[in-house]
GROMACS .gro file of C-alpha atoms in nm:
model
  285
    1MET     CA    1   2.954  -2.024   1.079
    2THR     CA    2   2.593  -1.919   1.110
    3ALA     CA    3   2.423  -2.056   1.433
    4VAL     CA    4   2.115  -2.284   1.342
    5LEU     CA    5   1.811  -2.220   1.555
    6GLU     CA    6   1.579  -2.487   1.672
    7LEU     CA    7   1.264  -2.381   1.537
    8PRO     CA    8   0.907  -2.546   1.604
    9SER     CA    9   0.794  -2.532   1.243
   10VAL     CA   10   0.915  -2.855   1.121
   11GLY     CA   11   0.622  -3.080   0.986
   12ARG     CA   12   0.346  -2.763   1.037
   13PRO     CA   13   0.059  -2.766   0.835
   14PRO     CA   14   0.074  -2.555   0.521
   15THR     CA   15  -0.124  -2.214   0.541
   16PRO     CA   16  -0.417  -2.128   0.285
   17GLY     CA   17  -0.151  -2.005   0.051
   18GLY     CA   18   0.055  -2.278   0.083
   19ARG     CA   19  -0.221  -2.514  -0.017
   20ARG     CA   20  -0.286  -2.316  -0.323
   21ILE     CA   21   0.072  -2.368  -0.415
   22GLY     CA   22   0.079  -2.713  -0.337
   23ALA     CA   23  -0.220  -2.749  -0.566
   24ALA     CA   24  -0.058  -2.583  -0.847
   25PHE     CA   25   0.234  -2.804  -0.820
   26GLU     CA   26   0.005  -3.121  -0.798
   27ARG     CA   27  -0.167  -3.011  -1.118
   28ALA     CA   28   0.129  -2.972  -1.301
   29ARG     CA   29   0.265  -3.306  -1.180
   30SER     CA   30  -0.051  -3.468  -1.296
   31GLN     CA   31   0.002  -3.343  -1.659
   32GLY     CA   32   0.337  -3.476  -1.638
   33ARG     CA   33   0.511  -3.157  -1.635
   34ALA     CA   34   0.732  -2.963  -1.406
   35ALA     CA   35   0.537  -2.642  -1.276
   36PHE     CA   36   0.634  -2.336  -1.489
   37ILE     CA   37   0.682  -1.986  -1.299
   38PRO     CA   38   0.752  -1.672  -1.494
   39TYR     CA   39   0.816  -1.337  -1.327
   40VAL     CA   40   0.751  -0.981  -1.410
   41VAL     CA   41   0.849  -0.638  -1.242
   42ALA     CA   42   0.570  -0.464  -1.101
   43GLY     CA   43   0.545  -0.136  -1.271
   44TYR     CA   44   0.766  -0.196  -1.567
   45PRO     CA   45   0.760  -0.023  -1.794
   46ASP     CA   46   0.437   0.142  -1.636
   47ALA     CA   47   0.177   0.004  -1.404
   48SER     CA   48  -0.066  -0.066  -1.738
   49ALA     CA   49   0.207  -0.248  -1.921
   50SER     CA   50   0.327  -0.449  -1.638
   51PHE     CA   51  -0.054  -0.580  -1.573
   52GLU     CA   52  -0.073  -0.665  -1.962
   53ALA     CA   53   0.239  -0.859  -1.936
   54ALA     CA   54   0.141  -1.035  -1.620
   55LEU     CA   55  -0.193  -1.170  -1.781
   56ALA     CA   56   0.023  -1.260  -2.096
   57CYS     CA   57   0.229  -1.472  -1.904
   58ILE     CA   58  -0.032  -1.653  -1.695
   59ASP     CA   59  -0.237  -1.711  -2.012
   60ALA     CA   60   0.046  -1.841  -2.183
   61GLY     CA   61   0.085  -2.132  -1.944
   62ALA     CA   62   0.194  -2.009  -1.588
   63ASP     CA   63   0.126  -2.250  -1.321
   64LEU     CA   64   0.234  -1.985  -1.036
   65PHE     CA   65   0.350  -1.632  -1.102
   66GLU     CA   66   0.627  -1.457  -0.933
   67ILE     CA   67   0.606  -1.052  -0.902
   68GLY     CA   68   0.913  -0.849  -0.859
   69LEU     CA   69   0.869  -0.554  -0.624
   70PRO     CA   70   1.096  -0.271  -0.763
   71TYR     CA   71   1.378  -0.166  -0.518
   72SER     CA   72   1.655   0.083  -0.522
   73ASP     CA   73   1.928  -0.187  -0.427
   74PRO     CA   74   1.840  -0.525  -0.562
   75LEU     CA   75   2.161  -0.716  -0.459
   76ALA     CA   76   2.046  -1.044  -0.587
   77ASP     CA   77   1.951  -0.928  -0.918
   78GLY     CA   78   2.173  -0.895  -1.238
   79ALA     CA   79   2.187  -0.602  -1.488
   80THR     CA   80   1.850  -0.701  -1.663
   81MET     CA   81   1.650  -0.697  -1.363
   82GLN     CA   82   1.841  -0.413  -1.223
   83ARG     CA   83   1.741  -0.219  -1.538
   84ALA     CA   84   1.383  -0.297  -1.520
   85SER     CA   85   1.344  -0.219  -1.158
   86ALA     CA   86   1.501   0.104  -1.193
   87ALA     CA   87   1.293   0.190  -1.477
   88ALA     CA   88   0.974   0.084  -1.294
   89LEU     CA   89   1.086   0.329  -1.009
   90LYS     CA   90   1.158   0.618  -1.254
   91ALA     CA   91   0.823   0.581  -1.397
   92GLY     CA   92   0.659   0.614  -1.043
   93ALA     CA   93   0.652   0.263  -0.918
   94THR     CA   94   0.588   0.234  -0.544
   95PHE     CA   95   0.501  -0.048  -0.280
   96ASP     CA   96   0.130   0.063  -0.252
   97GLY     CA   97   0.148   0.040  -0.649
   98SER     CA   98   0.283  -0.318  -0.656
   99LEU     CA   99   0.025  -0.404  -0.401
  100GLU     CA  100  -0.232  -0.277  -0.645
  101LEU     CA  101  -0.089  -0.508  -0.931
  102VAL     CA  102  -0.100  -0.793  -0.714
  103ARG     CA  103  -0.475  -0.709  -0.633
  104ARG     CA  104  -0.563  -0.665  -1.016
  105ILE     CA  105  -0.395  -0.988  -1.113
  106ALA     CA  106  -0.563  -1.206  -0.818
  107ALA     CA  107  -0.896  -1.064  -0.941
  108ALA     CA  108  -0.830  -1.120  -1.298
  109ARG     CA  109  -0.685  -1.469  -1.271
  110PRO     CA  110  -0.769  -1.607  -0.929
  111ASP     CA  111  -0.660  -1.980  -1.015
  112VAL     CA  112  -0.293  -1.882  -1.025
  113PRO     CA  113  -0.113  -1.845  -0.707
  114LEU     CA  114   0.073  -1.509  -0.686
  115VAL     CA  115   0.465  -1.471  -0.539
  116PRO     CA  116   0.569  -1.131  -0.483
  117MET     CA  117   0.966  -1.109  -0.446
  118GLY     CA  118   1.123  -0.796  -0.268
  119TYR     CA  119   1.390  -0.724  -0.003
  120ALA     CA  120   1.380  -0.702   0.371
  121ASN     CA  121   1.391  -0.317   0.397
  122GLN     CA  122   1.071  -0.302   0.180
  123LEU     CA  123   0.863  -0.579   0.360
  124ILE     CA  124   0.994  -0.541   0.707
  125GLY     CA  125   1.176  -0.201   0.753
  126GLY     CA  126   1.255  -0.112   1.125
  127GLY     CA  127   0.928  -0.304   1.233
  128THR     CA  128   0.810  -0.642   1.245
  129GLY     CA  129   0.670  -0.668   0.883
  130GLU     CA  130   0.305  -0.756   0.995
  131GLU     CA  131   0.167  -0.492   0.821
  132GLY     CA  132   0.333  -0.578   0.480
  133ALA     CA  133   0.242  -0.951   0.514
  134ARG     CA  134  -0.109  -0.849   0.595
  135ARG     CA  135  -0.140  -0.641   0.291
  136LEU     CA  136   0.032  -0.884   0.065
  137ALA     CA  137  -0.217  -1.131   0.195
  138GLU     CA  138  -0.529  -0.885   0.142
  139ALA     CA  139  -0.408  -0.824  -0.210
  140GLY     CA  140  -0.433  -1.206  -0.297
  141ALA     CA  141  -0.043  -1.318  -0.248
  142ALA     CA  142  -0.010  -1.672  -0.169
  143ALA     CA  143   0.357  -1.638  -0.055
  144VAL     CA  144   0.620  -1.417  -0.057
  145ILE     CA  145   1.002  -1.430  -0.118
  146VAL     CA  146   1.250  -1.193   0.094
  147ALA     CA  147   1.542  -1.237  -0.118
  148ASP     CA  148   1.783  -1.112   0.160
  149LEU     CA  149   1.638  -1.250   0.463
  150THR     CA  150   1.780  -1.561   0.622
  151PRO     CA  151   1.572  -1.829   0.764
  152ASN     CA  152   1.731  -1.764   1.123
  153GLU     CA  153   1.658  -1.383   1.107
  154GLY     CA  154   1.347  -1.421   0.914
  155GLU     CA  155   1.165  -1.666   1.127
  156PRO     CA  156   0.956  -1.393   1.343
  157PHE     CA  157   0.850  -1.240   1.015
  158ALA     CA  158   0.751  -1.577   0.869
  159ALA     CA  159   0.544  -1.647   1.183
  160LEU     CA  160   0.349  -1.334   1.120
  161ALA     CA  161   0.322  -1.405   0.769
  162ARG     CA  162   0.165  -1.733   0.827
  163ASP     CA  163  -0.073  -1.587   1.066
  164HIS     CA  164  -0.223  -1.385   0.776
  165GLY     CA  165  -0.219  -1.691   0.557
  166LEU     CA  166   0.100  -1.665   0.374
  167GLU     CA  167   0.426  -1.872   0.296
  168VAL     CA  168   0.762  -1.725   0.332
  169ILE     CA  169   0.953  -1.898   0.043
  170SER     CA  170   1.310  -1.998   0.154
  171LEU     CA  171   1.630  -2.038  -0.067
  172VAL     CA  172   1.906  -2.261  -0.088
  173ALA     CA  173   2.208  -2.214  -0.313
  174PRO     CA  174   2.500  -2.448  -0.447
  175THR     CA  175   2.711  -2.309  -0.171
  176THR     CA  176   2.444  -2.385   0.118
  177PRO     CA  177   2.649  -2.654   0.323
  178PRO     CA  178   2.428  -2.998   0.334
  179GLU     CA  179   2.334  -2.979   0.706
  180ARG     CA  180   2.224  -2.624   0.661
  181ARG     CA  181   2.023  -2.700   0.367
  182ARG     CA  182   1.853  -2.977   0.540
  183TRP     CA  183   1.771  -2.766   0.837
  184ILE     CA  184   1.615  -2.505   0.563
  185ALA     CA  185   1.448  -2.744   0.385
  186GLU     CA  186   1.277  -2.905   0.657
  187ARG     CA  187   1.131  -2.585   0.757
  188ALA     CA  188   1.025  -2.459   0.418
  189GLY     CA  189   0.676  -2.350   0.312
  190GLY     CA  190   0.503  -2.349  -0.006
  191PHE     CA  191   0.806  -2.454  -0.228
  192LEU     CA  192   1.186  -2.416  -0.176
  193TYR     CA  193   1.344  -2.180  -0.421
  194CYS     CA  194   1.685  -2.376  -0.508
  195VAL     CA  195   1.938  -2.128  -0.667
  196SER     CA  196   2.101  -2.306  -0.949
  197LEU     CA  197   2.407  -2.102  -0.960
  198VAL     CA  198   2.643  -1.898  -0.764
  199GLY     CA  199   2.568  -1.538  -0.869
  200VAL     CA  200   2.286  -1.285  -0.936
  201THR     CA  201   1.975  -1.331  -1.188
  202GLY     CA  202   2.036  -1.306  -1.531
  203ALA     CA  203   1.975  -1.529  -1.833
  204ARG     CA  204   2.266  -1.756  -1.918
  205ARG     CA  205   2.361  -1.937  -2.236
  206SER     CA  206   2.386  -2.263  -2.019
  207LEU     CA  207   2.323  -2.392  -1.682
  208PRO     CA  208   2.591  -2.518  -1.428
  209ARG     CA  209   2.696  -2.900  -1.512
  210GLN     CA  210   2.627  -2.979  -1.155
  211VAL     CA  211   2.269  -2.845  -1.137
  212ALA     CA  212   2.111  -3.214  -1.162
  213ARG     CA  213   2.312  -3.334  -0.847
  214LEU     CA  214   2.217  -3.018  -0.657
  215ILE     CA  215   1.825  -3.066  -0.751
  216ARG     CA  216   1.883  -3.464  -0.636
  217GLU     CA  217   2.021  -3.344  -0.341
  218VAL     CA  218   1.794  -3.078  -0.263
  219LYS     CA  219   1.497  -3.300  -0.307
  220ALA     CA  220   1.609  -3.562  -0.093
  221VAL     CA  221   1.554  -3.329   0.189
  222SER     CA  222   1.267  -3.115   0.114
  223THR     CA  223   0.942  -3.159   0.234
  224VAL     CA  224   0.771  -2.931  -0.036
  225PRO     CA  225   0.828  -2.901  -0.418
  226VAL     CA  226   1.158  -2.786  -0.539
  227ALA     CA  227   1.175  -2.511  -0.789
  228VAL     CA  228   1.500  -2.397  -0.957
  229GLY     CA  229   1.560  -2.047  -1.081
  230PHE     CA  230   1.846  -1.793  -1.171
  231GLY     CA  231   2.005  -1.850  -1.526
  232VAL     CA  232   1.733  -2.011  -1.681
  233SER     CA  233   1.645  -1.871  -2.012
  234ARG     CA  234   1.585  -2.134  -2.297
  235PRO     CA  235   1.351  -2.434  -2.339
  236THR     CA  236   1.643  -2.645  -2.329
  237HIS     CA  237   1.713  -2.513  -2.007
  238VAL     CA  238   1.365  -2.583  -1.878
  239ARG     CA  239   1.390  -2.927  -2.033
  240GLN     CA  240   1.694  -2.983  -1.864
  241LEU     CA  241   1.548  -2.911  -1.535
  242ALA     CA  242   1.259  -3.104  -1.574
  243ASN     CA  243   1.448  -3.403  -1.662
  244ALA     CA  244   1.666  -3.366  -1.375
  245GLY     CA  245   1.353  -3.390  -1.138
  246ALA     CA  246   1.285  -3.028  -1.050
  247ASP     CA  247   0.892  -2.987  -0.958
  248GLY     CA  248   0.933  -2.620  -1.073
  249VAL     CA  249   1.097  -2.379  -1.322
  250ILE     CA  250   1.148  -2.008  -1.263
  251VAL     CA  251   1.244  -1.777  -1.548
  252ALA     CA  252   1.286  -1.404  -1.506
  253SER     CA  253   1.543  -1.194  -1.677
  254ALA     CA  254   1.496  -1.403  -2.012
  255LEU     CA  255   1.129  -1.269  -1.996
  256VAL     CA  256   1.208  -0.907  -1.923
  257ASP     CA  257   1.447  -0.900  -2.219
  258ALA     CA  258   1.178  -1.067  -2.436
  259LEU     CA  259   0.982  -0.750  -2.367
  260GLY     CA  260   1.251  -0.548  -2.567
  261LEU     CA  261   1.415  -0.237  -2.460
  262ASP     CA  262   1.090  -0.033  -2.397
  263GLY     CA  263   0.923  -0.345  -2.220
  264ARG     CA  264   0.617  -0.349  -2.423
  265ASP     CA  265   0.666  -0.619  -2.670
  266ILE     CA  266   0.388  -0.845  -2.511
  267ALA     CA  267   0.362  -1.076  -2.833
  268ALA     CA  268   0.731  -1.146  -2.805
  269LEU     CA  269   0.676  -1.225  -2.416
  270SER     CA  270   0.373  -1.459  -2.492
  271ARG     CA  271   0.562  -1.665  -2.752
  272LEU     CA  272   0.878  -1.712  -2.519
  273VAL     CA  273   0.646  -1.838  -2.213
  274ALA     CA  274   0.470  -2.082  -2.462
  275ASP     CA  275   0.777  -2.204  -2.557
  276LEU     CA  276   0.916  -2.257  -2.220
  277ARG     CA  277   0.615  -2.405  -2.084
  278ASP     CA  278   0.597  -2.646  -2.351
  279ALA     CA  279   0.952  -2.745  -2.260
  280SER     CA  280   0.877  -2.848  -1.900
  281ALA     CA  281   0.718  -3.196  -1.971
  282THR     CA  282   0.911  -3.451  -1.759
  283PRO     CA  283   1.042  -3.765  -1.914
  284GLY     CA  284   0.801  -4.042  -2.034
  285GLU     CA  285   0.553  -3.763  -2.155
   0.00000   0.00000   0.00000
């Protein structure tokens, strides 16, 4: 069993990035919706097209926006995201190029908090990760997700990121034991990423039957908004999660699929984002 470190971050004030994220969730809540958080892969199918896709997602209704940093060994990702990441790398995507995309999106749509998602080797490597955190913050990111970094091992990086105004988004899964879940949730910043299922990313026809109970249990211990992702692909899924009390809904693989095999069907992407966002209204609205 993983040892639980006693860390001093419980109840800490949010960073500037965390405040921007909190405001985005509050705006969606005031409109009777769960926040909608779409995702694109930086550099897929190329740098120009990924920028166009990002703006299309935001203009179709994103409350926050997630940007995947292409990586050669994306262990949390399913077939769709692996394909897109490999295509982006083949087209010349780099960490520097991803930072430039973040910078361009932040300049073009400054009101939407940006949340890059990557892996420890990209962001930390053999060092402290301070340079990566600093560069992400300078590019305009509000937070960062490091998919393979546990909260225990990641606290030094999270502290450095907070020094630069960034939140590090924590994840919990159905397999996270309740005590561990509470510990992570109490220390979360920005929002808490609730993984809906056991497995990797990828569009699913249906969500697990127990997802509503998982949302209730995670929200009961979280000090920040709870956003649910993995497997979400249809308006009915978004509606199901919003009705179950999710503060936010994250959609990734389905949006990459919507772009078509060449990654360039921006019109189809925009239609799907709009439909998914429209489904985010909570009961009574």
